[in-house]
Short mmCIF file of C-alpha atoms in Angstrom, two decimals:
data_model
loop_
_atom_site.label_atom_id
_atom_site.label_comp_id
_atom_site.label_asym_id
_atom_site.label_seq_id
_atom_site.Cartn_x
_atom_site.Cartn_y
_atom_site.Cartn_z
CA MET A 1 0.00 0.00 0.00
CA PHE A 2 1.29 3.49 -0.75
CA SER A 3 -1.43 5.24 1.26
CA THR A 4 -3.80 4.82 4.16
CA ILE A 5 -7.53 5.37 4.31
CA ASP A 6 -9.00 7.31 7.20
CA ASN A 7 -11.96 5.17 8.25
CA MET A 8 -13.69 8.12 9.89
CA THR A 9 -13.75 10.40 6.86
CA ASP A 10 -13.27 7.85 4.12
CA THR A 11 -10.76 10.16 2.48
CA PHE A 12 -7.52 9.43 0.69
CA THR A 13 -4.66 10.20 3.09
CA PRO A 14 -1.29 10.26 1.32
CA MET A 15 2.03 9.66 2.98
CA SER A 16 4.35 12.59 3.50
CA ASP A 17 6.51 13.32 0.48
CA THR A 18 9.55 12.46 2.59
CA GLN A 19 8.11 9.53 4.51
CA HIS A 20 10.51 6.64 4.90
CA VAL A 21 9.50 3.56 2.94
CA SER A 22 11.00 0.09 2.99
CA ILE A 23 13.36 -0.82 0.18
CA SER A 24 11.46 -2.58 -2.60
CA PRO A 25 12.89 -4.59 -5.49
CA PHE A 26 10.31 -2.92 -7.74
CA PHE A 27 10.68 0.47 -9.42
CA ASN A 28 7.79 2.66 -8.27
CA GLU A 29 6.41 4.85 -11.05
CA MET A 30 4.88 7.30 -8.53
CA ARG A 31 7.55 7.53 -5.81
CA ASP A 32 11.32 7.68 -5.85
CA ARG A 33 13.44 5.34 -3.73
CA HIS A 34 13.18 7.71 -0.76
CA GLY A 35 9.38 7.68 -0.87
CA ALA A 36 8.98 11.20 -2.28
CA ILE A 37 6.41 11.81 -5.01
CA ARG A 38 8.04 12.06 -8.43
CA GLU A 39 7.79 15.51 -9.98
CA GLU A 40 5.52 14.46 -12.84
CA PHE A 41 3.03 12.86 -10.41
CA ILE A 42 2.74 15.70 -7.87
CA GLN A 43 -0.36 17.33 -9.34
CA ALA A 44 -2.12 14.00 -9.77
CA HIS A 45 -1.23 13.04 -6.20
CA GLN A 46 -2.71 16.31 -4.92
CA TRP A 47 -5.84 15.76 -7.00
CA LEU A 48 -6.28 12.23 -5.61
CA SER A 49 -5.70 13.50 -2.09
CA SER A 50 -8.54 15.98 -2.49
CA LYS A 51 -11.06 13.24 -3.29
CA SER A 52 -12.78 10.81 -0.98
CA LEU A 53 -12.45 7.11 -1.61
CA ALA A 54 -16.13 7.00 -2.53
CA GLU A 55 -15.64 9.72 -5.15
CA ILE A 56 -12.79 7.86 -6.82
CA GLU A 57 -14.73 4.59 -6.69
CA GLN A 58 -17.57 6.37 -8.44
CA LEU A 59 -15.22 7.55 -11.19
CA ASN A 60 -14.02 3.98 -11.73
CA HIS A 61 -17.66 2.86 -11.87
CA GLN A 62 -18.44 5.54 -14.47
CA ALA A 63 -15.48 4.33 -16.51
CA LYS A 64 -16.85 0.78 -16.41
CA GLN A 65 -20.26 2.03 -17.53
CA HIS A 66 -18.59 3.79 -20.45
CA PHE A 67 -16.97 0.54 -21.55
CA ILE A 68 -20.30 -1.29 -21.28
CA TYR A 69 -22.20 1.43 -23.16
CA GLU A 70 -19.65 1.51 -25.97
CA GLY A 71 -19.53 -2.27 -26.16
CA ILE A 72 -15.81 -2.33 -25.40
CA THR A 73 -15.24 -5.98 -24.62
CA PHE A 74 -12.70 -8.72 -25.13
CA THR A 75 -13.06 -12.47 -25.40
CA VAL A 76 -11.60 -14.98 -22.96
CA TYR A 77 -11.26 -18.33 -24.68
CA ASN A 78 -11.94 -21.55 -22.75
CA ASP A 79 -13.75 -19.59 -20.03
CA ILE A 80 -16.70 -21.55 -18.69
CA ALA A 81 -18.06 -18.43 -16.96
CA GLY A 82 -18.67 -16.73 -20.28
CA THR A 83 -16.37 -15.28 -22.90
CA GLU A 84 -17.44 -11.64 -23.23
CA ARG A 85 -16.03 -9.25 -20.61
CA THR A 86 -15.40 -5.58 -20.17
CA ILE A 87 -11.77 -4.90 -19.46
CA PRO A 88 -10.97 -3.61 -15.94
CA PHE A 89 -9.97 0.07 -16.00
CA ASP A 90 -8.22 2.04 -13.27
CA ILE A 91 -8.73 5.79 -13.11
CA VAL A 92 -5.25 6.64 -11.73
CA PRO A 93 -3.13 7.52 -14.79
CA ARG A 94 0.32 6.12 -15.43
CA MET A 95 2.80 8.98 -15.87
CA ILE A 96 5.89 9.00 -18.11
CA GLU A 97 8.13 12.05 -18.20
CA LYS A 98 8.72 13.28 -21.75
CA LYS A 99 12.50 12.91 -21.59
CA GLN A 100 12.01 9.26 -20.62
CA TRP A 101 9.43 8.80 -23.36
CA ASP A 102 11.84 10.20 -25.94
CA VAL A 103 14.20 7.30 -25.14
CA VAL A 104 11.39 4.76 -25.43
CA SER A 105 10.18 6.27 -28.71
CA ALA A 106 13.65 6.33 -30.26
CA GLY A 107 14.25 2.74 -29.15
CA CYS A 108 10.96 1.54 -30.64
CA LYS A 109 11.68 3.23 -33.97
CA GLN A 110 15.14 1.71 -34.08
CA ARG A 111 13.84 -1.73 -33.24
CA VAL A 112 11.01 -1.78 -35.80
CA LYS A 113 13.33 -0.40 -38.49
CA ALA A 114 15.77 -3.26 -37.87
CA LEU A 115 12.99 -5.87 -37.82
CA ASN A 116 11.67 -4.66 -41.18
CA ALA A 117 15.21 -4.83 -42.58
CA PHE A 118 15.49 -8.38 -41.24
CA LEU A 119 12.24 -9.41 -42.92
CA HIS A 120 13.36 -7.98 -46.26
CA ASP A 121 16.69 -9.76 -45.94
CA ILE A 122 15.39 -13.23 -45.09
CA TYR A 123 12.99 -13.12 -48.03
CA HIS A 124 15.72 -11.90 -50.40
CA GLY A 125 19.51 -12.16 -50.02
CA GLN A 126 19.50 -13.81 -46.55
CA CYS A 127 22.78 -12.05 -45.74
CA ILE A 128 22.30 -12.28 -41.98
CA LEU A 129 22.08 -16.05 -42.30
CA LYS A 130 25.02 -16.37 -44.69
CA ASP A 131 27.12 -14.28 -42.30
CA HIS A 132 26.16 -16.68 -39.48
CA ILE A 133 24.74 -13.91 -37.27
CA MET A 134 21.87 -16.26 -36.50
CA PRO A 135 21.15 -19.92 -37.33
CA ALA A 136 19.65 -20.36 -40.80
CA GLU A 137 17.54 -23.36 -39.80
CA GLN A 138 15.92 -21.37 -36.99
CA VAL A 139 14.54 -18.95 -39.59
CA LEU A 140 14.02 -21.02 -42.71
CA GLN A 141 12.36 -23.91 -40.86
CA HIS A 142 10.18 -21.63 -38.77
CA GLU A 143 6.47 -22.27 -39.20
CA ALA A 144 5.79 -18.56 -39.73
CA TYR A 145 8.35 -18.28 -42.54
CA GLN A 146 6.35 -17.87 -45.75
CA PRO A 147 7.84 -19.10 -49.06
CA TRP A 148 5.12 -17.01 -50.74
CA MET A 149 7.18 -13.94 -49.81
CA LEU A 150 10.47 -15.09 -51.36
CA ASP A 151 11.88 -12.48 -53.76
CA PHE A 152 8.67 -10.45 -53.48
CA ASP A 153 9.30 -6.73 -53.03
CA VAL A 154 7.01 -4.68 -50.79
CA LYS A 155 6.87 -0.91 -51.03
CA GLY A 156 9.61 0.77 -49.03
CA ASN A 157 10.66 -2.66 -47.67
CA ILE A 158 7.98 -2.21 -45.00
CA TYR A 159 6.54 -5.54 -43.87
CA SER A 160 5.17 -4.53 -40.47
CA HIS A 161 3.20 -1.32 -40.97
CA ILE A 162 1.59 -1.60 -37.53
CA SER A 163 3.76 -2.86 -34.67
CA GLY A 164 3.44 -3.12 -30.91
CA VAL A 165 6.50 -3.29 -28.68
CA ASP A 166 5.95 -4.60 -25.14
CA ILE A 167 8.16 -2.77 -22.65
CA VAL A 168 8.79 -3.20 -18.93
CA ARG A 169 10.97 -1.48 -16.32
CA ASP A 170 13.21 -3.35 -13.92
CA GLY A 171 14.03 -2.51 -10.32
CA THR A 172 16.39 0.30 -11.34
CA GLY A 173 13.85 1.90 -13.68
CA ASP A 174 15.65 0.85 -16.87
CA PHE A 175 13.44 0.02 -19.85
CA PHE A 176 13.54 -3.47 -21.35
CA VAL A 177 11.75 -4.87 -24.39
CA LEU A 178 9.83 -7.98 -23.41
CA GLU A 179 8.58 -8.90 -26.87
CA ASP A 180 7.73 -7.58 -30.32
CA ASN A 181 4.29 -7.82 -31.95
CA LEU A 182 4.41 -7.57 -35.76
CA ARG A 183 1.48 -9.71 -36.94
CA THR A 184 -1.82 -8.23 -35.74
CA PRO A 185 -0.99 -6.22 -32.59
CA SER A 186 -4.08 -5.18 -30.66
CA GLY A 187 -4.98 -2.84 -27.81
CA VAL A 188 -4.87 0.54 -29.52
CA SER A 189 -8.64 1.01 -29.10
CA TYR A 190 -8.19 0.60 -25.33
CA MET A 191 -5.51 3.29 -25.43
CA LEU A 192 -7.84 5.71 -27.23
CA GLU A 193 -10.88 4.98 -25.08
CA SER A 194 -8.81 5.31 -21.89
CA ARG A 195 -7.86 8.83 -22.92
CA LYS A 196 -11.50 9.72 -23.59
CA ILE A 197 -12.39 8.51 -20.11
CA SER A 198 -9.64 10.60 -18.50
CA GLN A 199 -10.73 13.72 -20.35
CA ASN A 200 -14.40 13.16 -19.52
CA LEU A 201 -14.02 12.19 -15.86
CA MET A 202 -10.96 14.22 -14.84
CA PRO A 203 -11.07 17.34 -17.05
CA ASP A 204 -9.60 19.59 -14.36
CA LEU A 205 -6.60 17.30 -13.79
CA CYS A 206 -6.04 16.85 -17.53
CA GLU A 207 -6.09 20.62 -17.89
CA GLN A 208 -3.19 20.94 -15.46
CA TYR A 209 -0.95 18.66 -17.55
CA ASN A 210 0.48 19.13 -21.00
CA ILE A 211 -0.40 15.56 -22.05
CA LEU A 212 0.86 14.47 -25.45
CA GLU A 213 -2.07 13.54 -27.68
CA VAL A 214 -3.01 10.04 -28.84
CA GLY A 215 -6.40 10.75 -30.44
CA HIS A 216 -4.90 11.26 -33.91
CA TYR A 217 -3.87 7.59 -34.15
CA PRO A 218 -6.69 6.55 -36.57
CA GLN A 219 -5.73 9.34 -38.96
CA LEU A 220 -2.05 8.37 -38.77
CA LEU A 221 -2.99 4.73 -39.31
CA LYS A 222 -5.00 5.63 -42.39
CA GLN A 223 -2.15 7.77 -43.71
CA THR A 224 0.27 4.88 -43.16
CA LEU A 225 -2.02 2.55 -45.13
CA ILE A 226 -2.35 5.12 -47.92
CA GLU A 227 1.44 5.36 -48.09
CA SER A 228 1.70 1.58 -48.47
CA THR A 229 0.40 1.75 -52.07
CA ASP A 230 1.07 3.77 -55.21
CA VAL A 231 -2.66 4.09 -55.94
CA ASP A 232 -4.11 7.60 -55.65
CA ASN A 233 -7.08 7.81 -53.26
CA PRO A 234 -6.94 4.05 -52.52
CA THR A 235 -9.86 2.00 -51.26
CA ILE A 236 -8.93 0.60 -47.83
CA VAL A 237 -10.77 -2.07 -45.87
CA VAL A 238 -10.32 -3.66 -42.45
CA LEU A 239 -10.56 -7.45 -42.73
CA THR A 240 -11.91 -9.08 -39.56
CA PRO A 241 -12.40 -12.78 -38.78
CA GLY A 242 -15.73 -11.82 -37.22
CA HIS A 243 -17.41 -10.76 -34.02
CA TYR A 244 -16.28 -13.86 -32.15
CA ASN A 245 -12.68 -12.69 -32.34
CA SER A 246 -11.25 -11.33 -29.06
CA ALA A 247 -10.40 -7.97 -30.68
CA TYR A 248 -13.53 -7.52 -32.79
CA PHE A 249 -14.47 -4.29 -31.03
CA GLU A 250 -11.12 -2.85 -32.08
CA HIS A 251 -11.59 -3.92 -35.69
CA ALA A 252 -14.95 -2.16 -35.85
CA PHE A 253 -13.65 0.84 -33.92
CA LEU A 254 -10.69 1.46 -36.24
CA ALA A 255 -12.77 0.97 -39.38
CA ARG A 256 -15.27 3.52 -38.09
CA GLU A 257 -12.60 6.01 -37.02
CA MET A 258 -10.78 5.74 -40.38
CA ASP A 259 -14.11 5.88 -42.24
CA VAL A 260 -13.37 2.69 -44.20
CA PRO A 261 -15.42 -0.50 -44.58
CA LEU A 262 -15.17 -3.30 -42.02
CA VAL A 263 -15.35 -6.50 -44.03
CA SER A 264 -15.26 -10.26 -43.59
CA ALA A 265 -14.24 -12.86 -46.15
CA GLN A 266 -17.79 -13.05 -47.53
CA ASP A 267 -17.57 -9.38 -48.56
CA LEU A 268 -14.52 -9.85 -50.80
CA PHE A 269 -13.71 -11.83 -53.92
CA VAL A 270 -10.79 -12.14 -56.33
CA GLU A 271 -11.09 -11.82 -60.08
CA HIS A 272 -8.33 -11.50 -62.68
CA GLY A 273 -5.67 -10.86 -60.06
CA LYS A 274 -7.55 -8.10 -58.26
CA VAL A 275 -9.62 -7.97 -55.06
CA TYR A 276 -13.13 -6.58 -55.07
CA LEU A 277 -15.60 -5.51 -52.40
CA LYS A 278 -19.25 -6.43 -52.79
CA SER A 279 -21.46 -3.45 -52.08
CA ILE A 280 -24.97 -2.20 -52.80
CA GLN A 281 -23.45 0.06 -55.46
CA GLY A 282 -21.85 -2.96 -57.13
CA ARG A 283 -18.31 -4.23 -56.90
CA LYS A 284 -15.44 -1.93 -56.00
CA GLN A 285 -11.75 -2.68 -56.31
CA VAL A 286 -9.86 -2.87 -53.01
CA ASP A 287 -6.34 -1.45 -52.92
CA VAL A 288 -5.26 -2.00 -49.29
CA ILE A 289 -6.37 -4.64 -46.80
CA TYR A 290 -5.61 -3.99 -43.14
CA ARG A 291 -5.96 -7.59 -42.07
CA ARG A 292 -6.71 -8.61 -38.49
CA LEU A 293 -6.39 -12.36 -38.95
CA ASP A 294 -3.36 -14.61 -39.00
CA ASP A 295 -1.52 -15.84 -42.09
CA ASP A 296 -2.93 -19.36 -41.84
CA PHE A 297 -6.47 -18.11 -42.40
CA LEU A 298 -5.85 -15.50 -45.12
CA ASP A 299 -6.37 -17.66 -48.18
CA PRO A 300 -7.64 -21.27 -48.21
CA LEU A 301 -5.92 -21.82 -51.56
CA ALA A 302 -2.52 -20.85 -50.18
CA PHE A 303 -2.63 -21.83 -46.50
CA ARG A 304 -5.21 -23.77 -44.49
CA PRO A 305 -7.75 -25.23 -46.92
CA ASP A 306 -10.37 -25.41 -44.17
CA SER A 307 -10.26 -21.68 -43.48
CA ALA A 308 -13.66 -20.01 -43.80
CA LEU A 309 -12.19 -16.67 -42.71
CA GLY A 310 -9.98 -15.97 -45.70
CA VAL A 311 -10.43 -14.96 -49.33
CA SER A 312 -9.74 -17.56 -52.01
CA GLY A 313 -7.02 -16.34 -54.38
CA LEU A 314 -5.93 -13.47 -52.15
CA MET A 315 -2.25 -14.44 -52.14
CA SER A 316 -2.18 -14.71 -55.92
CA ALA A 317 -3.67 -11.23 -56.17
CA TYR A 318 -1.11 -10.01 -53.65
CA ARG A 319 1.81 -11.53 -55.58
CA ASN A 320 0.30 -10.01 -58.74
CA ARG A 321 0.43 -6.59 -56.97
CA GLY A 322 -3.31 -6.27 -57.25
CA VAL A 323 -3.64 -5.43 -53.57
CA VAL A 324 -1.53 -4.49 -50.53
CA ILE A 325 -1.87 -6.53 -47.33
CA ALA A 326 -0.86 -4.88 -44.07
CA ASN A 327 0.84 -6.29 -42.19
CA ALA A 328 2.52 -8.33 -44.90
CA PRO A 329 2.26 -12.12 -44.76
CA GLY A 330 5.31 -13.72 -43.22
CA THR A 331 6.00 -11.05 -40.60
CA GLY A 332 5.42 -13.58 -37.82
CA VAL A 333 8.87 -15.08 -38.19
CA ALA A 334 10.35 -11.82 -36.85
CA ASP A 335 8.29 -11.55 -33.66
CA ASP A 336 8.62 -15.13 -32.48
CA LYS A 337 10.09 -15.35 -28.99
CA SER A 338 12.87 -17.62 -30.26
CA ILE A 339 13.95 -14.91 -32.75
CA TYR A 340 13.69 -12.16 -30.13
CA PRO A 341 17.18 -12.81 -28.63
CA TYR A 342 18.74 -11.84 -31.97
CA VAL A 343 17.11 -8.41 -32.35
CA ASP A 344 20.09 -6.64 -30.76
CA ASP A 345 22.29 -8.33 -33.37
CA MET A 346 19.89 -7.19 -36.11
CA ILE A 347 20.20 -3.58 -34.96
CA ARG A 348 23.99 -3.76 -35.08
CA TYR A 349 24.01 -5.67 -38.39
CA TYR A 350 21.50 -3.66 -40.41
CA LEU A 351 21.73 -0.20 -38.82
CA ASN A 352 25.30 -0.21 -37.51
CA GLU A 353 23.96 1.17 -34.23
CA GLN A 354 23.92 0.08 -30.62
CA PRO A 355 20.48 -0.90 -29.25
CA ILE A 356 18.75 1.93 -27.39
CA LEU A 357 16.44 -0.42 -25.49
CA LYS A 358 17.70 -3.56 -23.80
CA ASN A 359 16.51 -7.10 -24.34
CA VAL A 360 15.61 -9.31 -21.39
CA PRO A 361 18.23 -12.11 -21.03
CA THR A 362 16.70 -15.14 -22.73
CA TYR A 363 17.44 -18.87 -22.65
CA GLN A 364 16.62 -20.75 -25.84
CA CYS A 365 15.55 -24.22 -24.85
CA ARG A 366 16.47 -25.53 -28.31
CA LYS A 367 20.11 -25.13 -27.19
CA ALA A 368 21.30 -28.01 -25.03
CA GLU A 369 23.20 -25.84 -22.55
CA ASP A 370 20.27 -23.43 -22.18
CA LEU A 371 17.81 -26.29 -21.73
CA ASP A 372 20.00 -27.83 -19.05
CA TYR A 373 20.09 -24.52 -17.16
CA VAL A 374 16.33 -24.03 -17.44
CA LEU A 375 15.52 -27.54 -16.22
CA ASN A 376 17.78 -27.04 -13.20
CA ASN A 377 16.45 -23.56 -12.37
CA ILE A 378 12.86 -23.70 -13.56
CA GLU A 379 11.50 -22.57 -10.17
CA LYS A 380 13.23 -19.19 -10.66
CA LEU A 381 12.33 -18.60 -14.30
CA VAL A 382 9.44 -17.61 -16.55
CA VAL A 383 8.99 -20.21 -19.30
CA LYS A 384 7.05 -19.21 -22.42
CA GLU A 385 5.89 -20.81 -25.62
CA ALA A 386 7.86 -19.25 -28.47
CA GLN A 387 4.61 -18.84 -30.43
CA GLY A 388 2.46 -18.07 -27.39
CA SER A 389 0.49 -14.89 -26.75
CA GLY A 390 -2.08 -13.47 -24.39
CA GLY A 391 -0.41 -14.94 -21.32
CA TYR A 392 -1.32 -18.48 -22.38
CA GLY A 393 1.19 -21.34 -22.39
CA MET A 394 3.39 -19.72 -19.76
CA LEU A 395 4.89 -20.79 -16.45
CA ILE A 396 5.95 -18.29 -13.78
CA GLY A 397 8.29 -20.46 -11.75
CA PRO A 398 8.24 -18.60 -8.40
CA GLN A 399 4.41 -18.61 -8.38
CA ALA A 400 3.85 -22.10 -9.82
CA THR A 401 2.81 -25.25 -7.98
CA GLN A 402 5.09 -28.29 -8.00
CA GLU A 403 2.60 -30.04 -10.27
CA GLN A 404 2.74 -27.18 -12.80
CA ILE A 405 6.53 -27.18 -12.68
CA GLU A 406 6.74 -30.91 -13.34
CA ASP A 407 4.25 -30.59 -16.19
CA PHE A 408 6.47 -27.97 -17.84
CA ARG A 409 9.59 -30.06 -17.27
CA GLN A 410 8.01 -32.78 -19.37
CA LYS A 411 7.01 -30.31 -22.08
CA LEU A 412 10.54 -28.92 -22.21
CA GLN A 413 12.11 -32.34 -22.46
CA PHE A 414 9.67 -33.47 -25.15
CA ARG A 415 9.73 -30.35 -27.39
CA PRO A 416 12.41 -27.96 -26.15
CA HIS A 417 12.49 -25.94 -29.39
CA LEU A 418 8.99 -24.64 -28.68
CA TYR A 419 10.03 -22.79 -25.51
CA ILE A 420 12.21 -19.98 -24.21
CA ALA A 421 12.85 -18.94 -20.62
CA GLN A 422 13.69 -15.65 -18.94
CA PRO A 423 14.51 -14.45 -15.43
CA THR A 424 11.52 -13.42 -13.36
CA LEU A 425 11.45 -9.66 -13.84
CA ALA A 426 10.83 -7.18 -11.07
CA LEU A 427 8.18 -5.32 -13.09
CA SER A 428 7.64 -1.72 -12.04
CA VAL A 429 4.57 -0.84 -9.97
CA THR A 430 2.05 1.98 -9.92
CA PRO A 431 -1.01 2.65 -7.73
CA ILE A 432 -4.52 1.38 -8.48
CA LEU A 433 -7.74 1.63 -6.51
CA THR A 434 -8.70 -1.63 -4.76
CA GLN A 435 -11.54 -2.50 -2.39
CA GLN A 436 -9.11 -1.90 0.49
CA GLY A 437 -7.90 1.45 -0.83
CA PHE A 438 -4.91 2.30 -2.98
CA ALA A 439 -2.23 -0.31 -3.62
CA ASP A 440 0.68 -0.86 -5.98
CA ARG A 441 0.34 -3.28 -8.87
CA HIS A 442 2.71 -4.42 -11.62
CA ILE A 443 2.46 -2.89 -15.10
CA ASP A 444 3.93 -3.00 -18.58
CA LEU A 445 3.63 -0.75 -21.63
CA ARG A 446 2.77 -1.36 -25.28
CA PRO A 447 3.71 1.58 -27.53
CA PHE A 448 2.28 1.42 -31.06
CA VAL A 449 4.54 2.06 -34.05
CA LEU A 450 3.32 3.00 -37.55
CA SER A 451 5.84 2.50 -40.37
CA SER A 452 5.88 3.64 -43.99
CA GLN A 453 8.64 4.43 -46.43
CA HIS A 454 8.26 8.09 -45.50
CA GLU A 455 8.25 7.99 -41.71
CA ILE A 456 8.17 5.83 -38.60
CA ARG A 457 5.69 7.23 -36.09
CA VAL A 458 5.34 6.24 -32.44
CA ILE A 459 2.12 7.23 -30.68
CA PRO A 460 3.07 8.96 -27.39
CA GLY A 461 2.18 6.76 -24.43
CA GLY A 462 0.71 3.58 -25.79
CA LEU A 463 -1.29 1.14 -23.68
CA THR A 464 -0.41 0.52 -20.03
CA ARG A 465 -1.56 -2.93 -18.91
CA VAL A 466 -1.83 -3.65 -15.20
CA ALA A 467 -1.98 -6.84 -13.17
CA MET A 468 -5.06 -6.24 -11.03
CA GLN A 469 -4.28 -9.04 -8.56
CA GLN A 470 -1.80 -8.54 -5.73
CA GLY A 471 1.59 -10.05 -6.54
CA SER A 472 0.61 -11.08 -10.06
CA LEU A 473 3.08 -10.45 -12.88
CA VAL A 474 0.60 -11.28 -15.66
CA VAL A 475 -0.91 -8.14 -17.17
CA ASN A 476 -2.77 -9.68 -20.13
CA SER A 477 -6.51 -8.95 -20.23
CA SER A 478 -7.14 -12.62 -21.00
CA GLN A 479 -5.55 -13.46 -17.64
CA GLY A 480 -7.49 -10.89 -15.61
CA GLY A 481 -5.31 -7.85 -16.26
CA GLY A 482 -6.63 -4.33 -16.67
CA ILE A 483 -5.60 -1.07 -18.30
CA LYS A 484 -4.68 2.50 -17.44
CA ASP A 485 -4.43 5.71 -19.40
CA THR A 486 -0.79 6.55 -20.15
CA TRP A 487 0.16 10.21 -19.85
CA VAL A 488 3.38 11.39 -21.44
CA VAL A 489 3.96 14.72 -19.73
CA ASP A 490 6.56 17.44 -19.62
CA SER A 491 6.99 18.14 -15.91
CA HIS A 492 8.34 21.61 -16.72
CA ALA A 493 5.11 22.51 -18.53
CA ILE A 494 2.64 21.46 -15.81
CA LYS A 495 0.30 24.29 -14.92
CA SER A 496 0.10 25.49 -11.33
CA ARG A 497 -2.92 24.22 -9.46
CA VAL A 498 -5.62 26.86 -9.17
#
C-alpha cells in the first residue's frame, strides 16, 4: 500500500513526500526510492488527495459504464463463466516524463526499423544467415516463414506497418523490451478509449498537464495505409475474422474512425488478379487490406484449406500486386520469442547502431546448454511458448505449484524448441484503486509504431496494462489484467494548481 484510508472520513490520506519507505525490489512509477512523489506525479497526487475514496470509486464505476455502453469488450477463450467481458480500468493515470518517453520512442523506432530490414533480408539475399549472425535453420524452418514472400518486393521494404513493442521497467527503472508484436498487434482502441475517459471524468486534472495527444492515431494509421500503395485515393478495408474474435471491437472501432469498410471474407472476392468488395453500389476494387487475422487463415488456396475466414485467391492477387496486405504475410517469423534474442544483433548488423532499449536475457531451450540450465532452475524462471500470446502457455516459476513445474519439465524435455525462458522480472509498480484502498500493482507498456517508407511514427504513451491481482506479474486482459491511461507529460510545462 502506498497510502492509508482514514476510516472516519473515508478520504484518501497520502504519505508525506519524505516519509521513509521500505526498500522494494520494484521500481515505483509514482515515488522515488526515498518515498517522495516524483515531480511528474505531484499534481495527480494532490488531486487524488482531495477526493474521498467514494468519489474515486464512483469515477471507476463511471469508466466501467462507459466501456459497457460503448460495447468495449474482449473475449476470454476456454472460459466456462462466459467469454465476453469488459476490461478492468483504473482511473489513476500512469505517468511517463517526456525525456524518458523520448528514449522509449527512439528505441521503438530503431527496433522496428531493424525488424523490417530483417524481414526484407530473409525473403531476399539472406545475408544475416550467410554471415552466421543467427542460425539459418531457426529462420528457414520456422512455421511462420512464408515461401510465398520469397523475392517479393514490398513498397519501401515495410513488412510490419503496424507494430506493438511490449516494454517493462526493472528494479532500477531501466526500460527493457519484453517482446515484439508484428502480426496483428491489438490494444490501440483501449488506449484511445482510456484517454476519452480521462478527459471526460478528470477534465480539471487533464487541464493541469500538458499531455501528449493520442487521439490522432486513426488518422495516422489511415495515412500509413495510404502510403503503403502507389494508388491515388486508394480504397482501404479492415478485414476481420468476425465478431467472435477477441479484438472484434477494435476492428470495428478502427474501421469507423478511419471511415473505411469493415469486411469479412464473404464481402470480398478475387477476379483476374484483383480484389473486389461487394457493395450495394456494385463491386469496388480494393487497394489495401488492413488484415486482423493470421496468415494461416488468409487464403484457403494458399494456406489452411479449411479456413472459412480468408479470401480464395488473395495471395495470388497479392503476388500479382493487385492489392496491398498490411501487415505483410510472413512477418510472424520476426516476432517469435525464439527470434527475439537476436534483435540486438539485427540492430547492429542492419543499422550499424547500438540498441537503445535492452533485451531481457533469454534462454533458448532448443540449445542443449540453455535447456539444461532451465531444467535445473525452472523454479526461478518464466517459461514461455515461443509462439504463445495473451499470457497463455506460460509458467511463472516462483508462483507455480510443483505439479505445474513438473508438467512444464516434461514439455521442455519433449519439445524444447517450442520454448524460451527468462529471469523473473521485477516489473515496475504503480497505484490502483482496490476495495481496500490504494495499492501498488505491476504494469507493462505497449507503444504502437506505424511505419511507412516516408516515416516511422510512435504514438506517445501507448497502452499501459496492469496486473489487477496482488503479486501477479501477468498483465494480459485474457488473464485478468486491466488497463490505465498513459500520460506522457513534460513536468516543466505542468500548470500550477488553481
